[in-house]
PDB file of C-alpha atoms in Angstrom:
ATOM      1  CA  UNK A   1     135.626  99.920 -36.562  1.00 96.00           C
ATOM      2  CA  UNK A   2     134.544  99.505 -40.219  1.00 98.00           C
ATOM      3  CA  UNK A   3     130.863  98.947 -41.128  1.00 98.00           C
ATOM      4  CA  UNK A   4     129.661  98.121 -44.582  1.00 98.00           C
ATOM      5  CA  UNK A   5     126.141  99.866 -44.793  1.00 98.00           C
ATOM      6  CA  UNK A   6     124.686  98.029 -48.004  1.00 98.00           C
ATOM      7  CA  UNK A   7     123.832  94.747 -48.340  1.00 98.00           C
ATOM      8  CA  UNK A   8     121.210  92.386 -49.836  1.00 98.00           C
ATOM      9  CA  UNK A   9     120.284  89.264 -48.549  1.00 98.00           C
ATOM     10  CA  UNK A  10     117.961  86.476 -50.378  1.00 98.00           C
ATOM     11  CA  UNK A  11     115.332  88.426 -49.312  1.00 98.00           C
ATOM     12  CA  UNK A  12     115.675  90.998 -52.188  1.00 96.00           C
ATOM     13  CA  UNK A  13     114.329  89.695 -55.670  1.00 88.00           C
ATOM     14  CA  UNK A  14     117.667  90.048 -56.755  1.00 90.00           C
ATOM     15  CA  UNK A  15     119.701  88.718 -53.995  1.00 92.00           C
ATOM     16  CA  UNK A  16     121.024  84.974 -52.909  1.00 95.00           C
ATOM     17  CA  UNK A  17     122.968  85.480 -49.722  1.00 97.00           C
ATOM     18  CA  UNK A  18     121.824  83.513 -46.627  1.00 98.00           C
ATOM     19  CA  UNK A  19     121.551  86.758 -43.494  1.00 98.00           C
ATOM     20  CA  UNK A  20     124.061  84.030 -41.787  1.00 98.00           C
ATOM     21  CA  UNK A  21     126.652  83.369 -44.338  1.00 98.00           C
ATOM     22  CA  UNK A  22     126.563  87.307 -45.114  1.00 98.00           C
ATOM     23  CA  UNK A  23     127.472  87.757 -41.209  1.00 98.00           C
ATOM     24  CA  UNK A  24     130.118  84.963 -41.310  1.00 98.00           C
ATOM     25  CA  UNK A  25     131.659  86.472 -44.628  1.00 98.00           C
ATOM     26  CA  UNK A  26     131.976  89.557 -42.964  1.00 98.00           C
ATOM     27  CA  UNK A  27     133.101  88.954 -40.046  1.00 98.00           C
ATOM     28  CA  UNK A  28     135.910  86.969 -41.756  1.00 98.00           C
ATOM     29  CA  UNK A  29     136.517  90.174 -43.852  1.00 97.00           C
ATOM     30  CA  UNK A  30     137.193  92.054 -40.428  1.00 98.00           C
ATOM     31  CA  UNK A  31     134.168  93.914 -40.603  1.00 98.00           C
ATOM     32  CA  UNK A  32     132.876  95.360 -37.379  1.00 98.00           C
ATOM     33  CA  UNK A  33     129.039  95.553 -38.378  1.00 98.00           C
ATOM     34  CA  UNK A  34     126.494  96.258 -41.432  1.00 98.00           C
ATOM     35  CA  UNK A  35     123.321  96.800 -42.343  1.00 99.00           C
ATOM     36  CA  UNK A  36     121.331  94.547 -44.708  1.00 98.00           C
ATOM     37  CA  UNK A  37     119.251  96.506 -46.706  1.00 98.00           C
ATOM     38  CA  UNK A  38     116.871  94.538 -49.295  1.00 98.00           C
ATOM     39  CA  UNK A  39     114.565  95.926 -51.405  1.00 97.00           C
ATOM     40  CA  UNK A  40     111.523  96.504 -50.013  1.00 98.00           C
ATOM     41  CA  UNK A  41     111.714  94.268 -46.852  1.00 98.00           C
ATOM     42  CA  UNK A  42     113.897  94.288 -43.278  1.00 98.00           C
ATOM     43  CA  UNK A  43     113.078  90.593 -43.084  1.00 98.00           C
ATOM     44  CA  UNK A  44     116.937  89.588 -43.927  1.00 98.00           C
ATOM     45  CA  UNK A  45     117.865  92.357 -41.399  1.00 98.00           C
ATOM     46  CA  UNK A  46     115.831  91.058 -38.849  1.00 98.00           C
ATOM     47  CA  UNK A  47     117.239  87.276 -40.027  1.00 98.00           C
ATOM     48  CA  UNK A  48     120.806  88.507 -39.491  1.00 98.00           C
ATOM     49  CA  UNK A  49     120.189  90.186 -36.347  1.00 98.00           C
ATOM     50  CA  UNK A  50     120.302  86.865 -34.989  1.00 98.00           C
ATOM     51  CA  UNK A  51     123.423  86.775 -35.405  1.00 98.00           C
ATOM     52  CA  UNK A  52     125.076  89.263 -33.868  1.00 98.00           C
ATOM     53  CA  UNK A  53     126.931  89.257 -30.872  1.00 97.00           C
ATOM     54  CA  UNK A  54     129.097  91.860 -28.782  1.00 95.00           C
ATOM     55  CA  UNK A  55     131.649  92.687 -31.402  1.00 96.00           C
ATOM     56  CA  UNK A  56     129.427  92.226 -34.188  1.00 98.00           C
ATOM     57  CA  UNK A  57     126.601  94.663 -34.616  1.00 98.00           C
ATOM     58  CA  UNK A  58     123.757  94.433 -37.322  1.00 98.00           C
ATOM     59  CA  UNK A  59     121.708  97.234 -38.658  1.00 98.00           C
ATOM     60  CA  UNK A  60     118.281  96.483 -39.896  1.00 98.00           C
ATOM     61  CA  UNK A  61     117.299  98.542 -43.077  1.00 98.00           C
ATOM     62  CA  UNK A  62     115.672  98.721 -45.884  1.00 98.00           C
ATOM     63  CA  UNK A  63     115.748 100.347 -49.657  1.00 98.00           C
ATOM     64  CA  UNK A  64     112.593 101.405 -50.311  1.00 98.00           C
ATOM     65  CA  UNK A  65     111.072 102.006 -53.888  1.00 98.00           C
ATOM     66  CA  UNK A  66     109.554 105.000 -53.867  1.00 97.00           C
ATOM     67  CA  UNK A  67     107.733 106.747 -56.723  1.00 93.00           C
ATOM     68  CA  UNK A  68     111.126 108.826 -57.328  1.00 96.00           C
ATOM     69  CA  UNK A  69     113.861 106.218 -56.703  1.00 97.00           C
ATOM     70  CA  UNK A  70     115.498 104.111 -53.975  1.00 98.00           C
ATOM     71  CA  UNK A  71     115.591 105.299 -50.294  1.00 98.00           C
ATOM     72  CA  UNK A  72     116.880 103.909 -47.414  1.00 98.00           C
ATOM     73  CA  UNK A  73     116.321 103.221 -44.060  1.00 98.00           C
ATOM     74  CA  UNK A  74     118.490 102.208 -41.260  1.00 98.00           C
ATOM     75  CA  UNK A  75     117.549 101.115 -37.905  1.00 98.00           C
ATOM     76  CA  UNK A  76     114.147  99.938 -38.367  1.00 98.00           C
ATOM     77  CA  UNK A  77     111.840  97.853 -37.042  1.00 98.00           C
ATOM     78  CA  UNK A  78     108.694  97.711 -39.258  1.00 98.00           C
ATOM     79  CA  UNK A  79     108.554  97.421 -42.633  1.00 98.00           C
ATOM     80  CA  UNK A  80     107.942 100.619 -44.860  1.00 98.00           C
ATOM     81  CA  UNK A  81     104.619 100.115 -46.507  1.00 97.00           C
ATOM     82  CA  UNK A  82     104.243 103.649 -48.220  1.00 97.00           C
ATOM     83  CA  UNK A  83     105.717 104.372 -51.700  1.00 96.00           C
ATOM     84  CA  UNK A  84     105.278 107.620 -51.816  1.00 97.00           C
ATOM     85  CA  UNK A  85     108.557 109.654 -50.794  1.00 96.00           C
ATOM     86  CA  UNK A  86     107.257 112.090 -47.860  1.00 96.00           C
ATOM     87  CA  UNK A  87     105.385 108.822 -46.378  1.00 98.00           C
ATOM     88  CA  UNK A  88     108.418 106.566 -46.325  1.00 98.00           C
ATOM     89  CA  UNK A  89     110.100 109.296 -45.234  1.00 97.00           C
ATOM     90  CA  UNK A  90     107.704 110.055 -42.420  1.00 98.00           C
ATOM     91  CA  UNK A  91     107.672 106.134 -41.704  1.00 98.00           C
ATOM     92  CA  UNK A  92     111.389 106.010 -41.596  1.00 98.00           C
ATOM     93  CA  UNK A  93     111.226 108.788 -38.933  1.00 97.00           C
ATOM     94  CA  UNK A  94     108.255 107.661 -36.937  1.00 98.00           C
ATOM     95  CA  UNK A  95     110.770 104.224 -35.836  1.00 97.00           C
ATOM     96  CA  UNK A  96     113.355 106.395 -35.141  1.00 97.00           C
ATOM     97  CA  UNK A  97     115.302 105.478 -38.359  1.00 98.00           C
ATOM     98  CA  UNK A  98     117.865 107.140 -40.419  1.00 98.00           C
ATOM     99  CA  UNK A  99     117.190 108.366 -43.769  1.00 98.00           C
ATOM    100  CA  UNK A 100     119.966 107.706 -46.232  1.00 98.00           C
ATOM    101  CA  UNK A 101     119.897 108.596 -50.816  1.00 98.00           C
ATOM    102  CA  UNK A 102     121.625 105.223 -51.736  1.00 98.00           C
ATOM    103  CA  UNK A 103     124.078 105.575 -55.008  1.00 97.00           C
ATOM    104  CA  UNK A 104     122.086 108.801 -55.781  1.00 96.00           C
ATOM    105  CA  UNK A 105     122.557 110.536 -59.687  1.00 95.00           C
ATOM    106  CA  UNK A 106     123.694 107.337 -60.930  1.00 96.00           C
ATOM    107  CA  UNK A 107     122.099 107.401 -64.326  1.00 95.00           C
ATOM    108  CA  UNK A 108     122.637 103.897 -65.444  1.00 93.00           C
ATOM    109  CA  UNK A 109     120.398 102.926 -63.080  1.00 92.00           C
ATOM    110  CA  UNK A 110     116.941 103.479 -63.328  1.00 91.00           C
ATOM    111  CA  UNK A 111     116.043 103.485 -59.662  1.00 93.00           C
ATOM    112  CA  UNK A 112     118.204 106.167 -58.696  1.00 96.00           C
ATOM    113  CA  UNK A 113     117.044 108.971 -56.611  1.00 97.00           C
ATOM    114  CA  UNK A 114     117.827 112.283 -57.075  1.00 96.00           C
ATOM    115  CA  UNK A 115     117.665 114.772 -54.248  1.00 96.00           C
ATOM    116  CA  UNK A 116     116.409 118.542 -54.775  1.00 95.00           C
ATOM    117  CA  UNK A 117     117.517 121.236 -52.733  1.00 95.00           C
ATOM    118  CA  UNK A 118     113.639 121.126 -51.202  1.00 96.00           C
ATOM    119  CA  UNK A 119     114.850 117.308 -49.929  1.00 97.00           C
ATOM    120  CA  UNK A 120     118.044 118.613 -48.227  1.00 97.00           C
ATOM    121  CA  UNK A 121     115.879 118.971 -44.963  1.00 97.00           C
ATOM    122  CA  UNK A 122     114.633 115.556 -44.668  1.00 97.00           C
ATOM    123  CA  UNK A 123     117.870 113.938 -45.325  1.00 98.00           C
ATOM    124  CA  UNK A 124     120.185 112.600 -42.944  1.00 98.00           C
ATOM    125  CA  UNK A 125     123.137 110.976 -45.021  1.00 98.00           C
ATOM    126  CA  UNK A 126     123.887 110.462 -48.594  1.00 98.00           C
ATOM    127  CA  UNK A 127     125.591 107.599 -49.805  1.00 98.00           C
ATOM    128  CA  UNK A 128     129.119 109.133 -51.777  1.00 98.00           C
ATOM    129  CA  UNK A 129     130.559 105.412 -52.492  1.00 98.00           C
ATOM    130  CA  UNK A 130     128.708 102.907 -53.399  1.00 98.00           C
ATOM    131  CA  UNK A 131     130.957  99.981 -54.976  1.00 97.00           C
ATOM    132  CA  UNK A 132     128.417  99.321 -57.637  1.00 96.00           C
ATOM    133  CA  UNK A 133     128.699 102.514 -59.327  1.00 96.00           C
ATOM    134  CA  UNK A 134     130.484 101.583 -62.454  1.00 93.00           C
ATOM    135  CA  UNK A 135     131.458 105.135 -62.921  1.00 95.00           C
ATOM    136  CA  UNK A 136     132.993 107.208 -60.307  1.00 95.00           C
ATOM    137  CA  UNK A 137     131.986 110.646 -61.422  1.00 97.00           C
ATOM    138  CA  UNK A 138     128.678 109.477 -59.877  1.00 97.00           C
ATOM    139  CA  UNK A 139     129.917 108.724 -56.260  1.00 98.00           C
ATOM    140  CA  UNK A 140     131.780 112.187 -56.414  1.00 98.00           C
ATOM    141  CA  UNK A 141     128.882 114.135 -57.923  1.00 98.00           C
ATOM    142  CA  UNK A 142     126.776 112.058 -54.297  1.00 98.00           C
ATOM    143  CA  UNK A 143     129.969 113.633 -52.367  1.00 98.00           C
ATOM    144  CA  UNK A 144     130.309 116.720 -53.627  1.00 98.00           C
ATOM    145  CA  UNK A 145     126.386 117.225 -52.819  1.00 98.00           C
ATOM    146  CA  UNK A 146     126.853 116.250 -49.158  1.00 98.00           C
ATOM    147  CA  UNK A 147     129.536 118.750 -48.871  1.00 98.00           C
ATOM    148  CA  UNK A 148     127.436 121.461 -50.016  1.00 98.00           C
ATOM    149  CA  UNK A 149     124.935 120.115 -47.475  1.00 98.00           C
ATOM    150  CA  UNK A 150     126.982 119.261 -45.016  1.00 97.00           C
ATOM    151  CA  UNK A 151     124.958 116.194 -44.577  1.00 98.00           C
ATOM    152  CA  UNK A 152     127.144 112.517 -43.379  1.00 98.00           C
ATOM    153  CA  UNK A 153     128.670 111.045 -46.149  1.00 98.00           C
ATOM    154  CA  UNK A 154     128.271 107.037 -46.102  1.00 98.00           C
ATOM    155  CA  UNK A 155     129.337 104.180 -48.463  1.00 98.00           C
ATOM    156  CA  UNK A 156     128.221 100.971 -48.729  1.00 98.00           C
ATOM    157  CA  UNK A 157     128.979  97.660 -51.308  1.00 98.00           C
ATOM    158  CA  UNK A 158     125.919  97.426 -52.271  1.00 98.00           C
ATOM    159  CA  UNK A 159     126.765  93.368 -52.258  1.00 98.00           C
ATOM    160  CA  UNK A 160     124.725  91.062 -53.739  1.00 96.00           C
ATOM    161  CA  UNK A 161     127.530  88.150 -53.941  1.00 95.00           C
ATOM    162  CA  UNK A 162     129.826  87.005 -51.518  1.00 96.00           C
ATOM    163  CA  UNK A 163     132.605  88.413 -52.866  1.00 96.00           C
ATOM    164  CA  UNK A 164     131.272  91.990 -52.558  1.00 97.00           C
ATOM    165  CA  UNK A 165     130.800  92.176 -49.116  1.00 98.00           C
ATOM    166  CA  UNK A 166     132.840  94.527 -47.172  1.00 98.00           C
ATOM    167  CA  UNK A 167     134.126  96.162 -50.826  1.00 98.00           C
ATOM    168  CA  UNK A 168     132.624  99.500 -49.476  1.00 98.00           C
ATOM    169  CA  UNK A 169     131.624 101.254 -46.415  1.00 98.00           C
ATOM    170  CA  UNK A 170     132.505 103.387 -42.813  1.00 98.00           C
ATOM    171  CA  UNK A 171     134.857 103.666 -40.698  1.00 98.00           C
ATOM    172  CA  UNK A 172     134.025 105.157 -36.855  1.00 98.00           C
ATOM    173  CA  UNK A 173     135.969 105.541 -33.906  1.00 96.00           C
ATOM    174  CA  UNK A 174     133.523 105.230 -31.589  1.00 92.00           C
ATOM    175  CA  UNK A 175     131.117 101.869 -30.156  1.00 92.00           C
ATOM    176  CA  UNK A 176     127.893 103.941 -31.479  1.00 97.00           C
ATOM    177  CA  UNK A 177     127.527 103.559 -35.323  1.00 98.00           C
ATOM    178  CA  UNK A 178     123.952 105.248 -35.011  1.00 98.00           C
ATOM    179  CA  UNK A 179     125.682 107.914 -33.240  1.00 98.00           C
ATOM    180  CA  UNK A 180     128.475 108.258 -35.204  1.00 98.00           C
ATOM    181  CA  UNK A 181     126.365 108.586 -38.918  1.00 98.00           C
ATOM    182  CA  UNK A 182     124.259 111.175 -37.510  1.00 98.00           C
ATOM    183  CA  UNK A 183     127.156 113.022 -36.231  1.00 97.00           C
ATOM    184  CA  UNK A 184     128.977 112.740 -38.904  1.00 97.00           C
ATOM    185  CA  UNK A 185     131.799 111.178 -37.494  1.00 98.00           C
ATOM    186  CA  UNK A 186     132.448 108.776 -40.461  1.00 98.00           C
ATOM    187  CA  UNK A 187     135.233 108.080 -42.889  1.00 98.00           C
ATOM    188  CA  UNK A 188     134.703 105.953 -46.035  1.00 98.00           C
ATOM    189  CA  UNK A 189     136.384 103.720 -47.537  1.00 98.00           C
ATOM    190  CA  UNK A 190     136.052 101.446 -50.783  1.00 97.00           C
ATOM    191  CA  UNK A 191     136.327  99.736 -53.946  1.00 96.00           C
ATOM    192  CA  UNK A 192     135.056  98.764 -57.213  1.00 93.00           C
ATOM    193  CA  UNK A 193     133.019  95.783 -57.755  1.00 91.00           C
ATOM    194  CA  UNK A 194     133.448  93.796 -60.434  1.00 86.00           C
ATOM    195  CA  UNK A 195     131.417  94.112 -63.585  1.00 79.00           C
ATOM    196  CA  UNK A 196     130.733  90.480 -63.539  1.00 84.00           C
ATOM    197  CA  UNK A 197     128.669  90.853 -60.852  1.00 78.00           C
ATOM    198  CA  UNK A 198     126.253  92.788 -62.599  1.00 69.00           C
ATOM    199  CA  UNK A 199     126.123  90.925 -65.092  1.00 76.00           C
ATOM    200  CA  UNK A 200     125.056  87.947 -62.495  1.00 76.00           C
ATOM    201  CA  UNK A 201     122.544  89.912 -61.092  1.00 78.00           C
ATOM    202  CA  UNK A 202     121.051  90.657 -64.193  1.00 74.00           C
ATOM    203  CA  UNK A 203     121.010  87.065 -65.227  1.00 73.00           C
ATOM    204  CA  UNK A 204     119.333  86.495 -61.878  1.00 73.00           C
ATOM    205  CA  UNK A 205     116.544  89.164 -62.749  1.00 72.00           C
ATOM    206  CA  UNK A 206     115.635  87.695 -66.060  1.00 70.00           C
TER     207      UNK A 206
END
């Protein structure tokens, strides 16, 4: 079963996809499940969950802003109000969520978190591909960190387009995605997204 773990929807200031169309697309794509995860908000996760059926599961998440970079949460059901890293965090917890470092050390983007050996406790999965990391040393510096850890290693697209979805993600052998992240009983699996689509995605910010 392969799940891609990071998505927007038009419910992130830089996102366009419809919560329906991104479950059609991935369906079509053979995709078992994902998890939208827009900035700041679970409403497109919450949209999409709509949509699922027996053989199609949806994760509702978010990636939260905090005052040291992007977190994110999977399997939530109310939004993450705090900004502050131990809150979100805590709020992440408190609904039972899981608390992944998207795309951490990436240095071209600003919003990148990066964890300290003090946040190693609270963490329960880094993100070691994320398709929108135009340079891989970062993925396998977010890899190498989780193997040091031993914390689960996810991957996501990180779509904002269409044509992203499904580019990264997991792979499980089990019915129980929640299950299998925090037993770290994933594979990943990805590729590159094209550099036109940040270049969209800027053109959509300004």
């Amino acid at each position: 079963m392969k799940y891609d773990l990071h998505i927007h929807s038009k419910y992130s200031s830089d996102g366009v996809l419809d919560p329906e169309k991104i479950v059609k697309t991935a369906t079509k794509r053979g995709l078992s499940g994902i998890a939208i995860t827009d900035h700041n908000t679970i409403k497109g996760g919450l949209e999409a969950k709509k949509y699922e059926t027996e053989d199609f599961k949806v994760i509702v998440g978010s990636e939260v802003m905090t005052k040291r970079g992007e977190i994110t949460g999977l399997f939530l059901s109310e939004e993450v109000k705090s900004r502050d890293v131990q809150d979100v965090i805590f709020e992440i917890k408190e609904q039972d969520g899981i608390f992944i470092i998207p795309h951490p050390f990436d240095e071209l983007r600003h919003s990148a978190f990066h964890p300290t050996e003090d946040d190693v406790k609270f963490i329960d999965g880094v993100e070691g591909f994320n398709s929108r990391c135009v340079f891989q040393k970062y993925n396998k510096k977010a890899v190498e960190f989780a193997l040091k850890h031993n914390l689960t290693i996810t991957a996501g697209s990180d779509a904002h387009f269409s044509n992203e979805i499904g580019n990264g993600g997991v792979i499980i052998e089990s019915n129980d995605i929640r299950k299998a992240i925090m037993g770290k009983n994933v594979k990943i699996f990805g590729k590159r997204s094209s550099l036109i689509n940040h270049i969209r995605t800027k053109m959509l910010k300004w």
